[in-house]
Amino acid sequence: MPSKSKSISIPQFQGEVKGRVIGPEDADYDNARTVFPGGIDRRPAAIVRVADAMDISRVVTLARQGGFELAVRSGGHSAAGHGVTDGGIVIDLAEMRALDIDVDGRTAWAETGLTAIEYSSAAAEHGLATGFGDTGSVGIGGITLGGGVGYLVRKYGLTIDDLLAVDIVTADGSLLRADVESHPDLFWAVRGGGGNFGVATRFKFRLHPVDSIVGGMLLLPATPQIIRSFVAEAEAAPLELSTIANVMPAPPLPFVPADQHGKLSIMALMCFAGPPEAGERAMAPFRALASPVADMLRPMPYPEIYPPDEGGYHPRSAVRTMFLDSVDAATTETIVEHLQASSAMMAVAQLRVLGGAMAEVSPNATAFAHRNRRIMATLAGVYQQPDEAPKHEEWVTRFAAALRNGELAAAYVNFLGDEGEERVREAYPGSTWDRLRTVKTQYDPTNLFRLNQNIPPDGTAS
Ligand SMILES: Cc1cc2nc3c(=O)[nH]c(=O)nc-3n(C[C@H](O)[C@H](O)[C@H](O)COP(=O)(O)OP(=O)(O)OC[C@H]3O[C@@H](n4cnc5c(N)ncnc54)[C@H](O)[C@@H]3O)c2cc1C
């Protein structure tokens, strides 16, 4: 068990690794311990900006031998704040951002400190892409290990469907390569099982020819009928088109007419990965659903689909992840009713129509097993003050229960907050959970990697 009272000699620790060790006395300590979600205020004993796999192996061994809690951080976006520990050691991958693209072979070796936008921008120089999520600053480490649902999900599947191999430092400090032939169980487990099995130092991805896309943002008024029709059109659309429908009050942004501010809207992020004419045709049914409040759909280079990031933005939010198999009249009425009842600064129900390439992979093939679910829903209330948390948590809990309405309880691991083991299990349906525990027991029997959506090894609490 971690001992929070243990101290670390920073100069001594620095002597053990090539990368920089940041301690509480350093001027940039506060900056270095900050993660994306707001309200996380943890003070690690040391943050190590590791330089290479050897550094990672040393830190893993030191943490194991010294009994320190270990946090592993790529882009720092974990909603539960798992990218930082109180009293333990952070392995911060931010300096490990090498990217080696084999243009002819259409593969890339990517170190796990890269962000989605960094990887995508470099690949786009060759007209190539691997799909990640909807936000450029998310780290490729966390998103890949949890699955990866993004703008190319229906055309090319999850991020893990393009993962060909991983180099990983396991709990005993060894550096292994896992792929379909070598350590196949470990390779199965890291494709959805999160950071439970070791520190991924680099990934080998498949790249697809994705030069320009037709996409961007389409803002429509939201009524229960329009939401339902949007989902129906998204399900009927060609697989080149992936959509993210954010049902929310229209924000007071410059492109939103003042009389629409605060009105319930669908802020849809659309991405058609195919020729421009076909893309225009695919957008037509959505544009016809209602007179758009704003229509910013256009041909663009793929990385431009990522909205610009606001540095220094650390939102607090009450979030629930779930899957739905249909969106009927009752569902859309529930969505509208609950969004209108929220007192959050921003309340949103996000609907992502899945299927296509993601559903063509067998649920047993990877630890992400929700392959047959049709729609991923994420509900969130974003707020400012810490004392608002209980009311938004209560709202999101009620909203999720109303929306689930008899559907199988399920979760996407990358959208889980700190919600307890039962919810982690809901990310791993059927036999997946037991199989993950077996692999965990083999590669991390003492649960060194536990500051995550944890899969406990056999012999520990479950
Ligand atoms: C604004 C926002 C938008 C998002 N959009 C999407 C989306 O469209 N699609 C989607 O699928 N997800 C999305 N996510 C969820 C995101 O995929 C997860 O939060 C993911 O865990 C973040 O990865 P990270 O590396 O940035 O986070 P971190 O906090 O650095 O890492 C999260 C966890 O992953 C593990 N981890 C990270 N890197 C490694 C590594 N190299 N080796 C071992 N373990 C590691 C650790 O357990 C760590 O605690 C979004 C999140 C946010 C905040």
Coordinates of C-alpha atoms and ligand atoms in Angstrom, one line a residue:
M1 CA 0.0 0.0 0.0
P2 CA 1.3 3.5 -0.7
S3 CA 2.8 5.4 2.1
K4 CA 2.0 9.1 1.7
S5 CA 4.5 10.1 4.4
K6 CA 7.5 8.8 2.6
S7 CA 9.8 11.4 1.3
I8 CA 12.0 11.5 -1.8
S9 CA 15.4 13.1 -2.1
I10 CA 15.0 15.0 -5.4
P11 CA 18.7 15.3 -6.1
Q12 CA 19.3 11.6 -5.4
F13 CA 16.3 10.7 -7.6
Q14 CA 17.6 13.0 -10.3
G15 CA 20.8 11.1 -10.3
E16 CA 18.9 7.9 -11.3
V17 CA 17.2 9.2 -14.5
K18 CA 18.0 11.2 -17.6
G19 CA 14.7 13.1 -17.6
R20 CA 14.0 16.0 -15.2
V21 CA 12.7 15.4 -11.7
I22 CA 10.4 18.1 -10.4
G23 CA 9.8 18.4 -6.7
P24 CA 7.7 20.7 -4.4
E25 CA 10.6 23.2 -4.1
D26 CA 10.7 23.8 -7.9
A27 CA 9.2 27.0 -9.3
D28 CA 7.2 25.1 -11.9
Y29 CA 5.9 22.4 -9.5
D30 CA 2.4 23.8 -9.4
N31 CA 2.2 23.9 -13.2
A32 CA 3.6 20.4 -13.4
R33 CA 1.1 18.9 -11.1
T34 CA -1.9 20.5 -12.9
V35 CA -4.1 18.2 -14.9
F36 CA -7.0 19.1 -17.3
P37 CA -10.1 18.6 -15.1
G38 CA -10.7 21.3 -12.5
G39 CA -10.9 20.7 -8.8
I40 CA -7.9 18.3 -8.6
D41 CA -5.3 19.5 -6.1
R42 CA -2.9 16.7 -5.4
R43 CA 0.7 17.1 -4.4
P44 CA 3.1 14.4 -5.6
A45 CA 6.4 13.9 -3.9
A46 CA 8.0 13.9 -7.4
I47 CA 7.1 14.4 -11.0
V48 CA 9.5 12.7 -13.5
R49 CA 9.5 14.0 -17.0
V50 CA 10.9 10.7 -18.3
A51 CA 13.3 10.7 -21.3
D52 CA 13.0 7.2 -22.5
A53 CA 11.9 3.6 -21.7
M54 CA 14.9 3.1 -19.5
D55 CA 13.8 6.0 -17.3
I56 CA 10.3 4.6 -17.1
S57 CA 11.7 1.3 -16.0
R58 CA 13.8 2.9 -13.3
V59 CA 10.9 4.9 -11.9
V60 CA 8.6 1.9 -12.0
T61 CA 11.2 -0.1 -10.0
L62 CA 11.8 2.8 -7.5
A63 CA 8.1 3.2 -7.0
R64 CA 7.5 -0.5 -6.5
Q65 CA 10.5 -0.9 -4.1
G66 CA 9.7 2.3 -2.2
G67 CA 5.9 1.6 -1.9
F68 CA 5.0 4.9 -3.7
E69 CA 1.7 5.4 -5.4
L70 CA 2.4 5.8 -9.1
A71 CA 0.5 8.1 -11.5
V72 CA 1.1 7.7 -15.3
R73 CA 0.3 10.8 -17.4
S74 CA 0.2 11.3 -21.1
G75 CA -2.1 14.2 -21.9
G76 CA -3.6 14.6 -18.3
H77 CA -7.2 14.5 -19.4
S78 CA -8.5 11.7 -17.1
A79 CA -11.7 12.9 -15.7
A80 CA -10.9 11.3 -12.4
G81 CA -7.6 13.1 -12.2
H82 CA -5.6 9.9 -12.4
G83 CA -2.7 11.8 -14.1
V84 CA -1.6 13.0 -10.6
T85 CA -1.1 11.4 -7.2
D86 CA -1.1 12.8 -3.7
G87 CA 2.3 12.0 -2.1
G88 CA 3.4 9.5 -4.8
I89 CA 5.4 9.7 -8.0
V90 CA 4.1 10.9 -11.4
I91 CA 5.6 9.5 -14.6
D92 CA 4.9 12.4 -17.0
L93 CA 5.4 11.4 -20.6
A94 CA 5.3 14.9 -22.0
E95 CA 8.9 14.8 -23.2
M96 CA 8.5 11.6 -25.0
R97 CA 7.0 12.8 -28.3
A98 CA 9.0 11.1 -31.0
L99 CA 7.0 10.1 -34.1
D100 CA 8.4 8.0 -36.9
I101 CA 6.1 7.7 -39.9
D102 CA 6.5 5.1 -42.5
V103 CA 4.7 6.8 -45.4
D104 CA 4.9 3.9 -47.8
G105 CA 4.0 1.2 -45.2
R106 CA 1.3 3.5 -43.8
T107 CA 2.3 2.9 -40.2
A108 CA 3.7 5.1 -37.5
W109 CA 5.6 4.5 -34.2
A110 CA 4.5 7.1 -31.8
E111 CA 5.8 7.8 -28.3
T112 CA 3.0 8.1 -25.8
G113 CA 3.6 11.7 -24.7
L114 CA 2.2 13.0 -28.0
T115 CA -1.2 14.6 -28.1
A116 CA -3.9 13.7 -30.7
I117 CA -3.4 17.0 -32.6
E118 CA 0.4 16.7 -32.6
Y119 CA 0.2 13.2 -34.1
S120 CA -2.6 14.1 -36.5
S121 CA -0.9 17.3 -37.8
A122 CA 2.3 15.4 -38.6
A123 CA 0.5 12.5 -40.3
A124 CA -1.6 15.0 -42.3
E125 CA 1.6 16.3 -44.0
H126 CA 1.5 12.9 -45.8
G127 CA -2.3 12.9 -46.3
L128 CA -2.6 10.2 -43.6
A129 CA -4.5 9.8 -40.4
T130 CA -5.2 7.6 -37.4
G131 CA -8.5 8.3 -35.6
F132 CA -8.4 9.6 -32.0
G133 CA -11.1 11.6 -30.2
D134 CA -12.8 15.0 -30.7
T135 CA -10.2 17.0 -28.8
G136 CA -6.7 17.7 -29.9
S137 CA -5.0 18.1 -26.5
V138 CA -6.0 14.6 -25.3
G139 CA -3.0 12.4 -24.9
I140 CA -2.6 9.5 -27.3
G141 CA -1.6 7.4 -24.2
G142 CA -4.9 7.5 -22.3
I143 CA -7.2 7.6 -25.3
T144 CA -5.6 4.6 -27.0
L145 CA -5.5 2.4 -24.0
G146 CA -9.2 3.0 -23.3
G147 CA -10.4 2.5 -26.9
G148 CA -10.6 5.8 -28.7
V149 CA -13.9 7.0 -30.2
G150 CA -13.6 9.8 -32.6
Y151 CA -14.2 11.4 -36.0
L152 CA -13.3 8.3 -38.0
V153 CA -15.0 5.7 -35.8
R154 CA -17.6 4.5 -38.4
K155 CA -15.1 4.5 -41.3
Y156 CA -12.0 3.1 -39.6
G157 CA -13.1 1.9 -36.1
L158 CA -11.7 2.7 -32.7
T159 CA -8.1 4.0 -32.2
I160 CA -7.3 0.5 -30.9
D161 CA -8.4 -1.0 -34.2
D162 CA -5.4 0.7 -35.8
L163 CA -3.0 -0.3 -33.0
L164 CA -0.6 -2.9 -34.4
A165 CA 1.9 -3.1 -31.5
V166 CA 2.8 -1.5 -28.2
D167 CA 6.1 -1.2 -26.3
I168 CA 5.3 -1.4 -22.6
V169 CA 7.2 -1.3 -19.3
T170 CA 5.5 -3.8 -16.9
A171 CA 5.4 -3.7 -13.1
D172 CA 8.6 -5.7 -12.7
G173 CA 10.4 -3.0 -14.8
S174 CA 10.7 -5.1 -18.0
L175 CA 10.2 -3.6 -21.4
L176 CA 8.1 -5.9 -23.6
R177 CA 6.6 -5.6 -27.1
A178 CA 3.0 -6.8 -27.3
D179 CA 1.3 -7.5 -30.6
V180 CA -0.8 -10.3 -32.0
E181 CA 2.1 -12.8 -31.9
S182 CA 4.1 -11.7 -28.9
H183 CA 2.3 -11.5 -25.5
P184 CA -1.1 -11.7 -27.3
D185 CA -3.1 -11.6 -24.0
L186 CA -1.4 -8.5 -23.0
F187 CA -2.0 -7.0 -26.4
W188 CA -5.7 -7.9 -26.1
A189 CA -5.9 -6.3 -22.6
V190 CA -4.2 -3.0 -23.4
R191 CA -6.7 -2.4 -26.2
G192 CA -9.4 -1.1 -23.9
G193 CA -8.1 -2.1 -20.4
G194 CA -6.5 1.3 -19.8
G195 CA -3.3 1.8 -17.8
N196 CA -3.6 -1.3 -15.7
F197 CA -0.9 -3.4 -17.3
G198 CA 2.2 -1.1 -17.5
V199 CA 3.5 2.1 -19.0
A200 CA 3.1 2.2 -22.7
T201 CA 6.2 3.9 -24.1
R202 CA 5.2 3.9 -27.8
F203 CA 2.5 2.6 -30.1
K204 CA 2.7 1.3 -33.6
F205 CA -0.4 2.5 -35.5
R206 CA -1.9 1.9 -38.9
L207 CA -2.4 5.0 -41.0
H208 CA -5.2 5.6 -43.5
P209 CA -5.3 7.9 -46.5
V210 CA -7.4 10.8 -45.1
D211 CA -6.4 14.0 -46.9
S212 CA -9.2 16.4 -46.8
I213 CA -12.5 15.9 -45.2
V214 CA -15.9 17.6 -45.3
G215 CA -16.8 18.6 -41.8
G216 CA -16.9 21.1 -39.0
M217 CA -19.8 22.4 -36.9
L218 CA -23.5 22.5 -37.7
L219 CA -25.7 24.2 -35.2
L220 CA -29.4 23.3 -35.3
P221 CA -32.3 24.1 -33.1
A222 CA -33.1 21.1 -30.8
T223 CA -36.6 19.7 -30.3
P224 CA -37.3 16.1 -29.4
Q225 CA -38.3 15.5 -33.0
I226 CA -35.2 17.1 -34.5
I227 CA -32.9 15.2 -32.1
R228 CA -34.5 11.9 -33.1
S229 CA -34.3 12.7 -36.8
F230 CA -30.6 13.7 -36.4
V231 CA -29.8 10.3 -34.9
A232 CA -31.8 8.5 -37.5
E233 CA -30.0 10.3 -40.3
A234 CA -26.6 9.7 -38.6
E235 CA -27.4 5.9 -38.5
A236 CA -28.5 5.9 -42.2
A237 CA -25.5 8.0 -43.3
P238 CA -22.6 6.4 -45.3
L239 CA -19.8 5.1 -43.0
E240 CA -17.5 7.9 -44.1
L241 CA -19.6 10.1 -41.9
S242 CA -19.1 10.1 -38.1
T243 CA -21.1 12.6 -36.0
I244 CA -21.0 13.9 -32.5
A245 CA -24.3 15.6 -31.5
N246 CA -24.0 17.9 -28.5
V247 CA -27.5 18.7 -27.4
M248 CA -27.0 21.8 -25.2
P249 CA -28.1 25.4 -24.8
A250 CA -26.4 27.5 -27.6
P251 CA -23.4 29.2 -26.2
P252 CA -22.8 32.9 -26.6
L253 CA -20.2 32.5 -29.2
P254 CA -19.6 35.0 -32.0
F255 CA -21.1 32.9 -34.7
V256 CA -24.3 32.3 -32.8
P257 CA -26.9 35.0 -33.3
A258 CA -27.7 36.8 -30.0
D259 CA -31.4 35.8 -30.1
Q260 CA -30.3 32.1 -30.1
H261 CA -28.0 32.3 -27.1
G262 CA -29.2 29.8 -24.4
K263 CA -31.8 28.2 -26.7
L264 CA -31.6 24.4 -26.8
S265 CA -29.5 23.4 -29.8
I266 CA -27.7 20.5 -31.4
M267 CA -24.1 21.6 -31.7
A268 CA -23.0 18.8 -34.1
L269 CA -19.4 18.0 -35.0
M270 CA -19.4 16.2 -38.3
C271 CA -16.6 14.5 -40.2
F272 CA -17.0 13.0 -43.6
A273 CA -13.7 11.2 -44.6
G274 CA -14.2 10.9 -48.4
P275 CA -14.5 13.0 -51.5
P276 CA -15.9 16.5 -51.2
E277 CA -19.0 16.0 -53.5
A278 CA -20.0 12.9 -51.6
G279 CA -19.4 14.8 -48.4
E280 CA -21.7 17.6 -49.5
R281 CA -24.4 15.0 -50.4
A282 CA -24.0 13.3 -47.0
M283 CA -24.5 16.6 -45.1
A284 CA -27.7 17.5 -47.0
P285 CA -30.2 15.5 -44.9
F286 CA -28.8 17.2 -41.7
R287 CA -29.0 20.7 -43.2
A288 CA -32.6 19.9 -44.1
L289 CA -33.7 18.9 -40.6
A290 CA -34.3 22.6 -39.7
S291 CA -33.0 25.9 -40.7
P292 CA -29.4 25.8 -39.3
V293 CA -28.5 28.5 -36.7
A294 CA -24.9 28.2 -38.0
D295 CA -23.5 26.2 -40.8
M296 CA -19.7 25.9 -40.7
L297 CA -19.4 22.6 -42.7
R298 CA -16.8 22.8 -45.4
P299 CA -13.9 20.9 -47.0
M300 CA -10.8 21.1 -44.8
P301 CA -7.6 19.3 -44.1
Y302 CA -8.3 16.6 -41.5
P303 CA -6.6 18.1 -38.4
E304 CA -8.7 21.3 -38.8
I305 CA -11.6 19.3 -37.4
Y306 CA -10.0 19.7 -34.0
P307 CA -11.4 22.9 -32.4
P308 CA -8.7 25.2 -31.1
D309 CA -7.8 24.4 -27.5
E310 CA -8.2 27.0 -24.8
G311 CA -5.1 26.8 -22.7
G312 CA -5.7 27.2 -19.0
Y313 CA -9.2 25.8 -19.2
H314 CA -9.9 23.4 -16.3
P315 CA -13.6 22.7 -16.1
R316 CA -15.3 21.0 -13.2
S317 CA -18.0 18.6 -14.4
A318 CA -20.5 16.0 -13.3
V319 CA -20.4 13.3 -16.0
R320 CA -22.0 10.0 -16.8
T321 CA -21.2 7.7 -19.7
M322 CA -23.6 5.1 -21.1
F323 CA -24.6 3.4 -24.2
L324 CA -28.1 3.3 -25.8
D325 CA -29.5 1.0 -28.4
S326 CA -32.2 3.4 -29.6
V327 CA -33.2 7.0 -29.4
D328 CA -37.0 7.1 -29.5
A329 CA -39.6 9.8 -28.6
A330 CA -39.3 9.1 -24.9
T331 CA -35.5 9.3 -25.0
T332 CA -35.5 12.6 -26.7
E333 CA -38.1 14.0 -24.4
T334 CA -36.1 12.9 -21.4
I335 CA -33.0 14.6 -22.8
V336 CA -34.8 17.9 -23.4
E337 CA -36.6 17.9 -20.0
H338 CA -33.4 17.2 -18.1
L339 CA -31.2 19.7 -20.0
Q340 CA -33.8 22.4 -19.4
A341 CA -33.9 21.5 -15.7
S342 CA -30.2 21.9 -15.2
S343 CA -28.7 24.9 -13.4
A344 CA -25.2 24.1 -14.6
M345 CA -23.1 26.7 -16.5
M346 CA -23.3 24.3 -19.4
A347 CA -25.4 21.1 -19.5
V348 CA -25.0 18.7 -22.4
A349 CA -26.1 15.4 -23.7
Q350 CA -23.7 14.1 -26.2
L351 CA -24.9 11.4 -28.7
R352 CA -22.4 9.6 -30.9
V353 CA -23.8 7.2 -33.4
L354 CA -21.5 4.2 -33.7
G355 CA -21.6 1.1 -35.9
G356 CA -19.6 0.7 -39.1
A357 CA -16.0 -0.4 -38.8
M358 CA -16.1 -0.4 -35.0
A359 CA -18.9 -3.0 -35.0
E360 CA -17.2 -5.2 -37.5
V361 CA -14.6 -6.2 -34.9
S362 CA -15.7 -9.1 -32.6
P363 CA -16.4 -8.1 -29.0
N364 CA -13.9 -10.7 -27.9
A365 CA -11.1 -9.3 -30.0
T366 CA -10.2 -6.5 -27.7
A367 CA -10.8 -5.5 -24.1
F368 CA -13.1 -2.8 -25.4
A369 CA -16.2 -5.1 -25.9
H370 CA -19.1 -2.7 -26.4
R371 CA -18.8 -3.3 -30.1
N372 CA -22.5 -3.8 -30.8
R373 CA -23.9 -0.8 -28.9
R374 CA -25.4 1.6 -31.4
I375 CA -25.1 5.0 -29.6
M376 CA -22.7 6.3 -27.0
A377 CA -24.2 8.9 -24.7
T378 CA -22.3 11.2 -22.4
L379 CA -24.2 13.5 -20.0
A380 CA -22.4 16.4 -18.4
G381 CA -23.1 19.4 -16.2
V382 CA -20.1 21.8 -16.2
Y383 CA -19.9 24.2 -13.3
Q384 CA -17.5 26.6 -11.6
Q385 CA -17.7 26.5 -7.8
P386 CA -16.7 23.4 -5.7
D387 CA -19.8 23.7 -3.5
E388 CA -22.0 23.3 -6.6
A389 CA -20.8 19.7 -7.0
P390 CA -23.5 17.9 -5.1
K391 CA -26.4 19.4 -7.0
H392 CA -24.9 18.7 -10.4
E393 CA -24.0 15.1 -9.3
E394 CA -27.5 14.6 -8.2
W395 CA -28.8 16.0 -11.5
V396 CA -26.6 13.8 -13.7
T397 CA -27.4 10.7 -11.6
R398 CA -31.1 11.3 -12.1
F399 CA -30.7 12.1 -15.8
A400 CA -28.6 8.9 -16.4
A401 CA -31.2 6.7 -14.6
A402 CA -34.1 8.2 -16.6
L403 CA -32.2 7.8 -19.9
R404 CA -31.1 4.3 -19.2
N405 CA -34.7 3.2 -18.6
G406 CA -34.1 -0.5 -18.7
E407 CA -31.2 -0.6 -21.1
L408 CA -28.2 -2.6 -20.0
A409 CA -25.9 -0.7 -17.6
A410 CA -22.7 0.1 -19.5
A411 CA -19.8 2.5 -19.5
Y412 CA -17.0 3.7 -21.8
V413 CA -14.0 3.5 -19.6
N414 CA -12.4 6.7 -21.0
F415 CA -15.4 8.8 -19.9
L416 CA -15.6 7.4 -16.4
G417 CA -15.0 9.7 -13.4
D418 CA -14.2 8.5 -9.9
E419 CA -17.3 6.3 -9.8
G420 CA -16.2 3.1 -8.0
E421 CA -15.5 -0.5 -9.1
E422 CA -19.0 -1.4 -10.1
R423 CA -18.9 1.2 -12.8
V424 CA -15.5 0.1 -14.0
R425 CA -17.0 -3.4 -14.4
E426 CA -19.7 -2.0 -16.5
A427 CA -17.0 -1.0 -19.0
Y428 CA -16.1 -4.6 -19.4
P429 CA -19.2 -6.7 -20.2
G430 CA -19.5 -10.5 -20.5
S431 CA -16.4 -12.5 -19.8
T432 CA -14.2 -9.4 -20.4
W433 CA -13.8 -8.5 -16.8
D434 CA -12.6 -12.0 -15.7
R435 CA -10.2 -12.2 -18.6
L436 CA -8.8 -8.8 -17.8
R437 CA -8.2 -9.9 -14.2
T438 CA -6.3 -12.9 -15.3
V439 CA -4.0 -10.8 -17.5
K440 CA -3.7 -8.2 -14.7
T441 CA -2.7 -11.0 -12.2
Q442 CA 0.0 -12.2 -14.6
Y443 CA 1.6 -8.8 -15.4
D444 CA 0.8 -6.7 -12.3
P445 CA 0.2 -9.1 -9.4
T446 CA 0.6 -6.5 -6.7
N447 CA -1.5 -3.8 -8.4
L448 CA 1.3 -1.3 -8.8
F449 CA -0.7 0.3 -11.5
R450 CA -3.8 1.1 -9.5
L451 CA -4.3 4.8 -9.9
N452 CA -6.6 4.3 -12.9
Q453 CA -10.0 2.7 -13.7
N454 CA -8.7 -0.2 -11.7
I455 CA -8.9 -3.9 -12.6
P456 CA -7.7 -5.6 -9.4
P457 CA -5.5 -8.7 -9.7
D458 CA -6.7 -12.0 -8.2
G459 CA -6.1 -12.1 -4.5
T460 CA -6.9 -8.4 -3.9
A461 CA -10.2 -6.9 -3.2
S462 CA -12.9 -7.1 -5.9
Ligands
LIG1 C1 -12.2 17.5 -23.3 C2 -12.1 16.0 -23.5 C3 -12.5 15.4 -24.7 C4 -12.5 14.0 -24.8 N1 -12.9 13.5 -26.0 C5 -12.8 12.1 -26.2 C6 -13.3 11.6 -27.4 O1 -13.7 12.2 -28.3 N2 -13.1 10.2 -27.6 C7 -12.6 9.4 -26.6 O2 -12.5 8.3 -26.8 N3 -12.2 10.0 -25.4 C8 -12.3 11.3 -25.2 N4 -11.9 11.8 -24.0 C9 -11.6 10.9 -22.9 C10 -10.1 10.6 -23.0 O3 -9.8 9.6 -23.9 C11 -9.6 10.1 -21.6 O4 -9.8 11.0 -20.6 C12 -8.1 9.6 -21.7 O5 -7.8 8.8 -20.6 C13 -7.3 10.8 -21.7 O6 -6.0 10.5 -22.0 P1 -4.8 11.4 -21.5 O7 -3.5 10.7 -21.9 O8 -5.0 12.8 -22.0 O9 -5.0 11.5 -19.9 P2 -4.1 11.1 -18.7 O10 -4.8 11.6 -17.5 O11 -2.7 11.5 -18.9 O12 -4.2 9.5 -18.7 C14 -5.3 8.8 -18.3 C15 -5.0 7.5 -17.8 O13 -4.5 6.7 -18.9 C16 -3.5 5.9 -18.4 N5 -2.3 6.2 -19.3 C17 -2.1 7.4 -20.0 N6 -1.0 7.2 -20.7 C18 -0.5 6.0 -20.4 C19 0.7 5.3 -20.9 N7 1.5 5.8 -21.8 N8 0.9 4.1 -20.3 C20 0.0 3.5 -19.4 N9 -1.1 4.2 -19.0 C21 -1.3 5.4 -19.5 C22 -3.2 6.1 -17.0 O14 -3.9 5.2 -16.2 C23 -3.8 7.5 -16.8 O15 -4.3 7.7 -15.5 C24 -12.0 13.2 -23.8 C25 -11.6 13.8 -22.6 C26 -11.6 15.1 -22.4 C27 -11.2 15.8 -21.1

